[in-house]
XYZ file of C-alpha atoms in Angstrom:
238
model
C -1.769 11.849 -19.232
C -4.861 9.891 -18.360
C -7.163 9.865 -21.570
C -10.594 11.212 -21.230
C -13.857 10.179 -22.034
C -17.476 9.991 -21.172
C -17.865 6.994 -18.744
C -21.081 5.658 -17.232
C -21.913 5.954 -13.340
C -19.974 3.385 -11.308
C -19.746 2.664 -7.734
C -16.103 3.170 -6.830
C -16.431 2.048 -3.598
C -17.322 -1.345 -4.488
C -14.457 -1.714 -6.987
C -10.860 -3.250 -6.151
C -7.687 -1.335 -6.928
C -7.086 -2.670 -10.326
C -10.629 -1.912 -11.299
C -10.357 1.634 -10.038
C -7.150 2.285 -11.948
C -8.688 0.844 -15.059
C -11.603 3.244 -14.534
C -8.942 6.017 -14.227
C -7.244 5.171 -17.356
C -10.830 5.446 -19.217
C -11.148 8.668 -17.999
C -13.026 8.465 -14.885
C -11.726 11.345 -12.382
C -13.923 10.339 -9.491
C -12.288 6.892 -9.155
C -9.080 8.457 -8.850
C -10.470 10.131 -5.436
C -11.243 6.920 -4.389
C -7.769 5.600 -4.984
C -6.247 8.504 -3.069
C -8.728 7.920 -0.026
C -7.782 4.241 0.217
C -3.774 4.955 -0.078
C -3.696 8.125 1.765
C -2.862 6.664 5.248
C -0.025 4.393 3.858
C 1.521 6.860 1.640
C 1.629 9.529 4.102
C 3.170 7.365 6.870
C 5.852 6.112 4.496
C 6.559 9.822 3.368
C 6.686 10.884 6.912
C 9.105 8.139 7.708
C 11.715 9.582 5.013
C 11.327 13.255 5.587
C 10.207 13.239 9.301
C 7.704 16.165 8.999
C 4.134 16.394 8.753
C 3.544 19.455 6.380
C 6.354 18.171 4.278
C 4.956 14.485 4.158
C 1.661 15.905 2.852
C 3.584 17.804 0.070
C 5.278 14.638 -1.049
C 1.982 12.767 -1.157
C 0.314 15.383 -2.994
C 3.129 15.816 -5.581
C 3.357 12.046 -5.923
C -0.454 11.774 -6.544
C 0.177 14.190 -9.384
C 2.728 12.063 -11.025
C 0.924 8.785 -10.581
C -2.149 10.373 -12.448
C -0.018 11.141 -15.378
C 1.661 7.859 -15.461
C -1.594 5.810 -14.762
C -1.973 4.940 -18.535
C 1.181 2.859 -18.308
C 0.227 1.197 -15.135
C -0.203 -2.608 -15.967
C -0.828 -4.338 -12.895
C 2.693 -6.089 -12.366
C 2.593 -4.922 -8.962
C -0.139 -3.946 -6.533
C -1.631 -0.429 -7.154
C -0.535 0.659 -3.499
C 3.020 -0.718 -4.043
C 3.153 1.233 -7.224
C 2.148 4.306 -5.586
C 4.677 3.603 -2.591
C 7.641 3.733 -5.069
C 6.177 7.056 -6.258
C 5.997 8.271 -2.880
C 9.471 7.253 -2.063
C 11.103 8.450 -5.298
C 9.636 11.929 -4.368
C 10.405 11.854 -0.694
C 14.306 10.869 -1.267
C 14.381 13.421 -4.090
C 13.640 16.183 -1.817
C 16.222 14.988 0.771
C 18.673 14.851 -2.025
C 18.000 18.230 -3.134
C 18.104 19.562 0.603
C 21.561 17.476 1.135
C 19.958 15.377 3.817
C 20.808 11.936 2.828
C 22.518 10.045 5.408
C 25.441 8.155 5.089
C 24.018 4.846 6.036
C 27.590 3.467 6.495
C 28.401 5.671 8.948
C 24.977 5.228 10.896
C 25.430 1.567 10.990
C 29.064 1.772 12.270
C 27.957 4.443 14.797
C 25.177 1.680 15.974
C 27.948 -0.737 17.177
C 28.926 1.734 19.826
C 26.810 0.740 22.765
C 26.877 4.600 23.882
C 24.690 5.281 20.645
C 21.368 5.113 21.760
C 18.528 7.104 20.539
C 17.607 9.709 23.011
C 14.335 9.017 24.833
C 12.251 12.294 24.214
C 10.631 12.750 27.752
C 9.616 10.369 30.692
C 6.524 8.740 31.067
C 4.811 8.991 34.507
C 2.127 7.343 36.290
C 0.699 11.016 37.798
C -2.226 11.080 35.466
C -4.840 8.496 36.310
C -6.725 8.746 33.380
C -5.988 5.875 30.900
C -6.917 7.911 27.672
C -4.510 10.747 28.716
C -1.629 8.099 29.522
C -2.233 6.477 26.348
C -1.978 9.774 24.337
C 1.395 10.409 26.177
C 2.741 7.379 25.182
C 1.830 7.769 21.745
C 3.461 11.081 21.694
C 6.547 9.450 22.922
C 6.673 6.724 20.479
C 6.064 9.420 17.677
C 8.997 11.306 19.065
C 11.216 8.265 19.607
C 10.715 7.039 15.827
C 11.390 10.656 14.650
C 14.527 10.318 16.311
C 15.662 7.281 14.452
C 18.174 7.506 11.659
C 16.245 7.781 8.321
C 17.210 4.564 6.852
C 16.189 2.650 10.001
C 13.081 4.801 10.221
C 11.532 4.085 7.053
C 11.839 0.202 7.501
C 10.322 0.485 10.838
C 7.470 2.681 9.667
C 6.952 0.302 6.817
C 7.148 -2.878 8.332
C 5.725 -2.254 11.972
C 3.202 0.416 11.415
C 1.781 -0.303 7.946
C 2.755 -4.221 8.223
C 4.337 -4.270 5.039
C 5.872 -7.529 4.407
C 9.494 -7.960 3.891
C 9.295 -8.676 0.340
C 7.241 -5.504 -0.154
C 9.374 -3.208 1.838
C 12.579 -4.791 0.229
C 11.075 -3.975 -3.366
C 9.874 -0.543 -2.352
C 13.065 0.482 -1.066
C 15.087 -1.396 -3.412
C 17.010 -3.294 -0.654
C 17.992 -6.851 -0.181
C 15.420 -8.761 2.175
C 18.120 -9.552 4.716
C 18.760 -5.739 4.913
C 15.373 -5.020 5.431
C 15.440 -7.486 8.417
C 18.653 -6.044 9.756
C 17.577 -2.559 9.696
C 14.173 -3.491 11.367
C 16.143 -5.171 14.191
C 18.397 -2.255 14.877
C 15.390 0.035 14.807
C 13.528 -1.953 17.050
C 16.792 -2.361 19.496
C 16.935 1.206 19.805
C 13.323 2.100 20.302
C 13.365 -0.706 22.943
C 15.841 0.998 24.641
C 13.812 4.244 24.867
C 10.332 2.989 25.445
C 10.722 -0.454 27.130
C 7.348 -2.029 27.494
C 5.067 0.765 26.213
C 6.241 0.084 22.200
C 3.952 -3.101 21.591
C 0.935 -1.615 23.243
C 0.498 1.691 21.075
C 2.057 1.000 17.631
C -1.234 1.252 15.854
C -2.040 4.542 17.185
C 0.905 6.435 16.022
C 1.196 9.000 13.124
C -2.920 9.211 13.350
C -4.419 9.929 9.938
C -7.524 11.970 10.588
C -10.283 12.448 8.461
C -9.618 16.247 8.112
C -6.146 15.692 6.770
C -7.351 12.941 4.329
C -10.177 15.189 2.948
C -7.733 18.123 2.833
C -4.907 16.134 0.904
C -7.422 14.640 -1.382
C -9.300 17.702 -2.343
C -5.807 19.380 -3.065
C -4.941 17.035 -5.477
C -8.074 16.880 -7.114
C -7.936 20.569 -7.680
C -4.485 20.053 -9.214
C -5.840 17.775 -11.455
C -8.493 19.896 -12.386
C -5.916 22.668 -13.539
C -3.737 19.950 -15.382
C -6.621 18.118 -17.219
C -9.387 20.562 -17.279
C -11.351 18.565 -19.811
C -12.001 15.871 -17.643
C -13.436 18.083 -14.857
C -16.589 16.625 -13.489
C -16.482 13.255 -14.648
């Protein structure tokens, strides 16, 4: 558990991740709120890439934050804070899949991809009947999200980390405990499947998929803070 103690008022927004982690280790609860706000989008997207469901992804991230708060005294900065948190989220997400017996046999998936008939079904058609550019962009975004949802999980999580969150090959490999070559191979196959479904719309709208709106960020952050108040009531208000 993070040790508690009185702290001076500090400007958390101006601190880098390592300084925020150190502040939490000294007992500054508000610093943890700032960590969550900085990391929420990445961690939500990563969790969703595994569990394939918005509500479940929120639960995964909240549970992971609770674990991370308890483990912060052991954080030494050997990896970036976001990378460290990503691993905790992945552990929680994959743990849920194992409990639900939804872990996919990667070997069977990769063998299936060698069959030219094995194509991710495109969930709908994108037409030109709507003249409003904003409406068309929203439709394309939804189609991309649905197509990503249809990717087999081992390919989906690599795609989310590399293409949506712009993680490096090395960071993705370290987070998923894969070889860099495996990350590259899975990303290539994910791109091929999505390209077959989406054609030219893929590259234009990736940054807009799985939007992490302010309301969701606030709800998740507040929920974790309430949970921490229950776990560590002596630190409340600092």
